[in-house]
Short mmCIF file of C-alpha atoms in Angstrom, two decimals:
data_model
loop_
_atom_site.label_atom_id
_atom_site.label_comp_id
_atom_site.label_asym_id
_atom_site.label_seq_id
_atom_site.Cartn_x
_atom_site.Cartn_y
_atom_site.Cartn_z
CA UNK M 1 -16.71 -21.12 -9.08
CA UNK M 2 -13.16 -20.94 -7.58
CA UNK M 3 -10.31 -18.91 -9.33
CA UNK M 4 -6.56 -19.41 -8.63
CA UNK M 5 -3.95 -17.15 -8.20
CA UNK M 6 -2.47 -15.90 -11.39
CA UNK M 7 0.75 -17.38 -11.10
CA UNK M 8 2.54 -14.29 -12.74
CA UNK M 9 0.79 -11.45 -11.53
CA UNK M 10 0.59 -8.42 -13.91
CA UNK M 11 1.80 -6.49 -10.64
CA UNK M 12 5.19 -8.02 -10.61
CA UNK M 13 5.46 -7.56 -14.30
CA UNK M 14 5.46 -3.68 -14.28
CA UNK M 15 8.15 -2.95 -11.88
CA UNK M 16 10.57 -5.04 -14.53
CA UNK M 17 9.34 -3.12 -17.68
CA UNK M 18 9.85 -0.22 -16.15
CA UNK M 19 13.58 -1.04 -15.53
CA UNK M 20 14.21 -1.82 -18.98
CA UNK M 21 12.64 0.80 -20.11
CA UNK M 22 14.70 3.17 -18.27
CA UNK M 23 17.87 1.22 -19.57
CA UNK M 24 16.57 1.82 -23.07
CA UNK M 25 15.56 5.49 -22.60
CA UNK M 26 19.02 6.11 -21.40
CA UNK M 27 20.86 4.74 -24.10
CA UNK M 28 19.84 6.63 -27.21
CA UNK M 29 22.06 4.87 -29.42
CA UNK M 30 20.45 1.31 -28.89
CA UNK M 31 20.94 -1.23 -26.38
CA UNK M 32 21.57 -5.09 -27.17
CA UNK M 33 19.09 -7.67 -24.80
CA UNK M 34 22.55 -9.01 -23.39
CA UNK M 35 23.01 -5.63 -21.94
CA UNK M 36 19.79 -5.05 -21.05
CA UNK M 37 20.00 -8.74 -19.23
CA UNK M 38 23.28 -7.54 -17.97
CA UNK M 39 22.19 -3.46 -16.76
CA UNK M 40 18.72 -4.61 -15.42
CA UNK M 41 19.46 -8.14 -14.02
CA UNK M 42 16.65 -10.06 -15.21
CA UNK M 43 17.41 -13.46 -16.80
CA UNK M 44 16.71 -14.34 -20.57
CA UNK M 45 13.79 -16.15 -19.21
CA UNK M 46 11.76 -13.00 -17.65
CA UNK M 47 13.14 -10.54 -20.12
CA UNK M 48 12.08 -11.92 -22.90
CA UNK M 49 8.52 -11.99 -22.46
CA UNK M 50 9.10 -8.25 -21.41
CA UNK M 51 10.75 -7.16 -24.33
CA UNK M 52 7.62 -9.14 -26.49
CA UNK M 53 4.95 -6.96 -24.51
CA UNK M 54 7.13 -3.73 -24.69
CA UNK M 55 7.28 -4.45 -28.44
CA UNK M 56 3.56 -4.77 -29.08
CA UNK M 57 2.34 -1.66 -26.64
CA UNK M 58 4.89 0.87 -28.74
CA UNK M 59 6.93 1.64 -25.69
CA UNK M 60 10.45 -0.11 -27.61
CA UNK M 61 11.64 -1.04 -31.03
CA UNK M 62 13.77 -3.45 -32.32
CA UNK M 63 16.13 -2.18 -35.13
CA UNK M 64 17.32 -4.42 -38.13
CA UNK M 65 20.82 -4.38 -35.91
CA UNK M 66 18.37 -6.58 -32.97
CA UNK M 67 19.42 -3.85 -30.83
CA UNK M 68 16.29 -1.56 -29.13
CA UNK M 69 15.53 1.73 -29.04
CA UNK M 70 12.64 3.97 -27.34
CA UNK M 71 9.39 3.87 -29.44
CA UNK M 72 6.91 6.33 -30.38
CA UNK M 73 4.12 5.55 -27.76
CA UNK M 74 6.83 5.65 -24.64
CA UNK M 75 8.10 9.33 -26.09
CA UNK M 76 4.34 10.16 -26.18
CA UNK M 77 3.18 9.17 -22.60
CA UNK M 78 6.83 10.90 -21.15
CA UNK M 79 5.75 14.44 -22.87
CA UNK M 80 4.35 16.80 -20.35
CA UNK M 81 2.36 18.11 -23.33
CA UNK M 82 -0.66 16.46 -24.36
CA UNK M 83 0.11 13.39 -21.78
CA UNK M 84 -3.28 13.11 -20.77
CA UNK M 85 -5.13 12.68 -23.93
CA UNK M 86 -2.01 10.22 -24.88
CA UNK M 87 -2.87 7.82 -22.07
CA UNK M 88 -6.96 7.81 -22.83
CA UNK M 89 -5.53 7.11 -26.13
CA UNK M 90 -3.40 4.25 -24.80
CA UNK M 91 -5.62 2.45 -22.10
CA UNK M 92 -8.11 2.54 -25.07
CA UNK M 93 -6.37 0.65 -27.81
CA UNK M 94 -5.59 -1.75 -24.48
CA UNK M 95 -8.95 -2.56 -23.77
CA UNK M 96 -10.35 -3.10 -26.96
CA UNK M 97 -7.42 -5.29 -27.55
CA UNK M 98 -8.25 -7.19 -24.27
CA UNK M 99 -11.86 -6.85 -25.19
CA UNK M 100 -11.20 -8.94 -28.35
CA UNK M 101 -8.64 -11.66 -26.57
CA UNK M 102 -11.29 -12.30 -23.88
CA UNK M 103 -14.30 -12.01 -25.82
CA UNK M 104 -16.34 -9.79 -23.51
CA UNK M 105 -16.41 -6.07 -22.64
CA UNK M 106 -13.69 -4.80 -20.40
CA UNK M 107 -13.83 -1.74 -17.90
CA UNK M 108 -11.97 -0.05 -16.38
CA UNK M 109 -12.80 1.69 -13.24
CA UNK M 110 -11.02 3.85 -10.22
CA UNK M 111 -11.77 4.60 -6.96
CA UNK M 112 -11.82 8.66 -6.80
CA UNK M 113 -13.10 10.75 -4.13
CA UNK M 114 -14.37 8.25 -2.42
CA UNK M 115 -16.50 7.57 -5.54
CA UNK M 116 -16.66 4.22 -7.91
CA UNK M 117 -16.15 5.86 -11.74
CA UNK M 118 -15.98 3.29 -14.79
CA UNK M 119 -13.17 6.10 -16.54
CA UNK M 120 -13.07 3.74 -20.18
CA UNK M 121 -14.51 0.45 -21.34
CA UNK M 122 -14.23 -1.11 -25.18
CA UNK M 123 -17.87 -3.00 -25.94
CA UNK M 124 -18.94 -4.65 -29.38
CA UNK M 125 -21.33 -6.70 -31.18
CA UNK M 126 -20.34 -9.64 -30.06
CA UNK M 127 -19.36 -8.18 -26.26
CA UNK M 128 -21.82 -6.35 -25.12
CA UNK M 129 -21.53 -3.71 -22.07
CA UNK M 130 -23.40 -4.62 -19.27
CA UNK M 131 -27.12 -2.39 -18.84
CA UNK M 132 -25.96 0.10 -15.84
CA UNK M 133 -29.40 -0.14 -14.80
CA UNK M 134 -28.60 1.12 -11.17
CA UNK M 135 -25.62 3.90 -10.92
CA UNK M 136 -22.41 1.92 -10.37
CA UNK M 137 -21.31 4.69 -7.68
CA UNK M 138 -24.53 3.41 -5.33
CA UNK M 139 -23.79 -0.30 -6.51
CA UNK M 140 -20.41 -1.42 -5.04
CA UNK M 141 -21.73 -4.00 -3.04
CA UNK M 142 -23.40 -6.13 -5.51
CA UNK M 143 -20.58 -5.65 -8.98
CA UNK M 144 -16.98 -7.41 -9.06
CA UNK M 145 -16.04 -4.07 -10.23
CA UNK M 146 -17.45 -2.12 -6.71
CA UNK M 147 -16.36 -5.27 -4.82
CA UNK M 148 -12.44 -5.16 -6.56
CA UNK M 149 -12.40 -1.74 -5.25
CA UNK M 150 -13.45 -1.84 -2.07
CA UNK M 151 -10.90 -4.93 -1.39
CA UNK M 152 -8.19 -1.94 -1.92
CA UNK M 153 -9.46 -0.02 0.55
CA UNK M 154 -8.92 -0.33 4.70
CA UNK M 155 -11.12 -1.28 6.99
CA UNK M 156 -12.46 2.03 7.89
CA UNK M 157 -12.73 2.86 4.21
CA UNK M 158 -14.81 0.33 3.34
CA UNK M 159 -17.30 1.17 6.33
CA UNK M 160 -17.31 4.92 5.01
CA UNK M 161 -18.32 3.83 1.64
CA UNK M 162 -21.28 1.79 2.79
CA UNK M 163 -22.28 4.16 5.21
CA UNK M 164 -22.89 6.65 2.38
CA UNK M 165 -24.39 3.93 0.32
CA UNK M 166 -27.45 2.02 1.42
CA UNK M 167 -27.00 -1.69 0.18
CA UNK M 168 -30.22 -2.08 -1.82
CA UNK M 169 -31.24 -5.69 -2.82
CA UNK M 170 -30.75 -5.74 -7.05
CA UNK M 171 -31.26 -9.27 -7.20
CA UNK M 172 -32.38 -12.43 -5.32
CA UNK M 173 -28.08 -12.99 -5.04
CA UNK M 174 -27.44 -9.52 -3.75
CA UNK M 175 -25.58 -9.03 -0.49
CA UNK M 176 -27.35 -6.73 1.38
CA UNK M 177 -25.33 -7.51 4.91
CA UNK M 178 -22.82 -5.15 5.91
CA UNK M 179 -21.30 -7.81 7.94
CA UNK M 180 -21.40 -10.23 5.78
CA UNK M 181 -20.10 -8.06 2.79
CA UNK M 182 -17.47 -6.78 5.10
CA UNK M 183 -16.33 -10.01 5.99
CA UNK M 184 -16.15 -11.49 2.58
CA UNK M 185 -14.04 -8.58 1.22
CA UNK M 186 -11.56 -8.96 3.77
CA UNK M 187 -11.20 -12.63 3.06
CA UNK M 188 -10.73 -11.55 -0.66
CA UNK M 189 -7.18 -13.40 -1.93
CA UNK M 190 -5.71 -9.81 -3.92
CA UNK M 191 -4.65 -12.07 -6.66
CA UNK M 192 -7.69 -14.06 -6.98
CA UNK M 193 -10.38 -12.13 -9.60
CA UNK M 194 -13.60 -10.70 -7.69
CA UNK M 195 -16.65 -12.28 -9.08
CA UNK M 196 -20.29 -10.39 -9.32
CA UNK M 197 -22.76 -13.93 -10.26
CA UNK M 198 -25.64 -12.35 -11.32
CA UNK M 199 -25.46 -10.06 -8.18
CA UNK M 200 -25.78 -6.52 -9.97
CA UNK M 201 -28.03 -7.27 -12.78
CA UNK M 202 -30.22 -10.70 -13.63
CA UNK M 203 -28.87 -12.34 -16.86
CA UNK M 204 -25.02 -10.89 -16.75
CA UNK M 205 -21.88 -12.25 -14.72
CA UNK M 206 -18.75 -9.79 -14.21
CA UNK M 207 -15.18 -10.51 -13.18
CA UNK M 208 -12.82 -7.91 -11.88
CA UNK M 209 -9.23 -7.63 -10.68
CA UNK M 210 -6.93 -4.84 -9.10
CA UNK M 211 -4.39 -2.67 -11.04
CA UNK M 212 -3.18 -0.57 -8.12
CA UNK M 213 -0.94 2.25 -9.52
CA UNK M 214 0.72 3.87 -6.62
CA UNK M 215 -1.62 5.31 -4.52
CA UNK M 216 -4.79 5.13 -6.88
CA UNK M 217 -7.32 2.18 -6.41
CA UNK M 218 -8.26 0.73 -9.99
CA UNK M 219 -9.62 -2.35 -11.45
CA UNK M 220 -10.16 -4.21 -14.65
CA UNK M 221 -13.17 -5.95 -15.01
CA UNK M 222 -14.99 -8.30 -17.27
CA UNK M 223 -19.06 -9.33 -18.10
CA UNK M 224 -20.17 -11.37 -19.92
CA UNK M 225 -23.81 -13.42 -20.61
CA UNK M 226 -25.29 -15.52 -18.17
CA UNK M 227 -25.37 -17.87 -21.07
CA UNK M 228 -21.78 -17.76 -21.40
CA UNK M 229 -20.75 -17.77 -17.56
CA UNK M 230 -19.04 -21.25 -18.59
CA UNK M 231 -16.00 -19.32 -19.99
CA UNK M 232 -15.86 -16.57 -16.88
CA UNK M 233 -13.06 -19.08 -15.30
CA UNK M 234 -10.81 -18.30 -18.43
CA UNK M 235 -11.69 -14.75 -19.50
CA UNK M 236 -10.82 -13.96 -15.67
CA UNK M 237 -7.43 -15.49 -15.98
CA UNK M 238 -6.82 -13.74 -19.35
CA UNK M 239 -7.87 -10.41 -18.18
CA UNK M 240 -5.10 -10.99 -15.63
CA UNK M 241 -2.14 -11.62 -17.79
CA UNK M 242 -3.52 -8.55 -19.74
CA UNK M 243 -3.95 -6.04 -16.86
CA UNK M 244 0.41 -5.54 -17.31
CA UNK M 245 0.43 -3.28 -19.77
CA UNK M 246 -2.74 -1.03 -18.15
CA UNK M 247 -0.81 -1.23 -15.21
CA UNK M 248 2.45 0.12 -17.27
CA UNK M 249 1.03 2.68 -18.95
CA UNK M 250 -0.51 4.25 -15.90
CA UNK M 251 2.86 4.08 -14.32
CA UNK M 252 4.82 5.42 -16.92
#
């Protein structure tokens, strides 16, 4: 099951939001779109879009006058006080919001101290979590989510992260090869979605794809069914186009 590049990549998304929101944080009386087209540089065409996802994630409003102004959930993540507890708050209305376009659960994960930590996902009835049935910090090798990571990391990181974690068999499509492992990851297009196929756990396929924030490793992943690995091809691509706004709001 081949995925394509996402053609707009949520990574070259975030540097333009941030420009325009910058414009509109510095203009507290309101800024028109033809100066924001004008101060920032981006066409109608690309700041459009922009000004639709900055809309719906709180971070600008549109008064009656069409010009825009700061909102209420940029003000919130720029406050040194409570900023932490703001962007839990953030990332989670995010992913349940991405849970419910791609119809599966949605995680997302960082690399810290060396470590693989799932940090927030948003489940449900009809998108059930995946059963961590083996610790996902001594699993890398066999999810999307461990595999998305390790893609971020150099050469000699990924060696010290197997090293301290023995590549048990999980299931009869496990990767238990360092060399092989190794040599898959680094052929690993960084646009193109990691894939765990029944790998991790019998029953459930996973998806996963980077959101790199600076220097911090992340990833947004994806499982769903084995039943339902038919739409993994599509939930993928849509978990792409949604990762911009994660992305944003760990930037901000």
């Amino acid at each position: 099951m081949a995925l394509q590049p996402e053609p707009t990549a949520p990574h070259h998304r975030v540097p333009d939001a941030l420009r325009v929101l910058e414009t509109v944080a510095r203009r507290t009386t309101g800024v028109t779109d033809t100066e924001l087209a004008r101060r920032t540089g981006l066409g109608r065409e690309r700041l459009a879009p922009l000004l639709r996802m900055l809309r719906r994630e709180g971070y600008v409003e549109q008064t009656t006058d069409g010009t825009y102004l700061a909102g209420a959930a940029l003000a919130r993540l720029s406050s040194a006080h409570g900023r932490e507890a703001a962007l839990r708050e953030k990332l989670q209305q995010t992913l349940d919001r991405l849970r419910d376009a791609v119809g599966a659960a949605v995680y997302l994960s960082r690399y810290v101290d060396g470590e693989v930590s799932v940090t927030q996902y948003a489940d449900g009835p009809g998108a059930p979590k995946v059963n961590e049935w083996v610790d996902f910090r001594h699993s890398a090798h066999a999810t999307a989510i461990g595999k998305s990571l390790l893609t971020q990391l150099d050469h000699a990181g990924r060696r010290d992260h197997l090293a301290r974690h023995r590549m048990a068999r999980l299931t009869s499509r496990t990767i238990t090869s360092d060399r092989v492992l190794l040599s898959r990851l680094a052929a690993q297009p960084a646009a193109v979605p990691v894939l765990d196929l029944q790998e991790y756990a019998v029953g459930t396929v996973c998806a996963a794809v980077p959101i790199t924030a600076g220097s911090a490793v992340g990833c947004l992943a994806l499982s769903l069914p084995v039943e339902r690995a038919y739409r993994l091809r599509r939930a993928a691509e849509a978990l792409n186009r949604g990762a911009a706004p994660v992305l944003l709001s760990l930037a901000i």
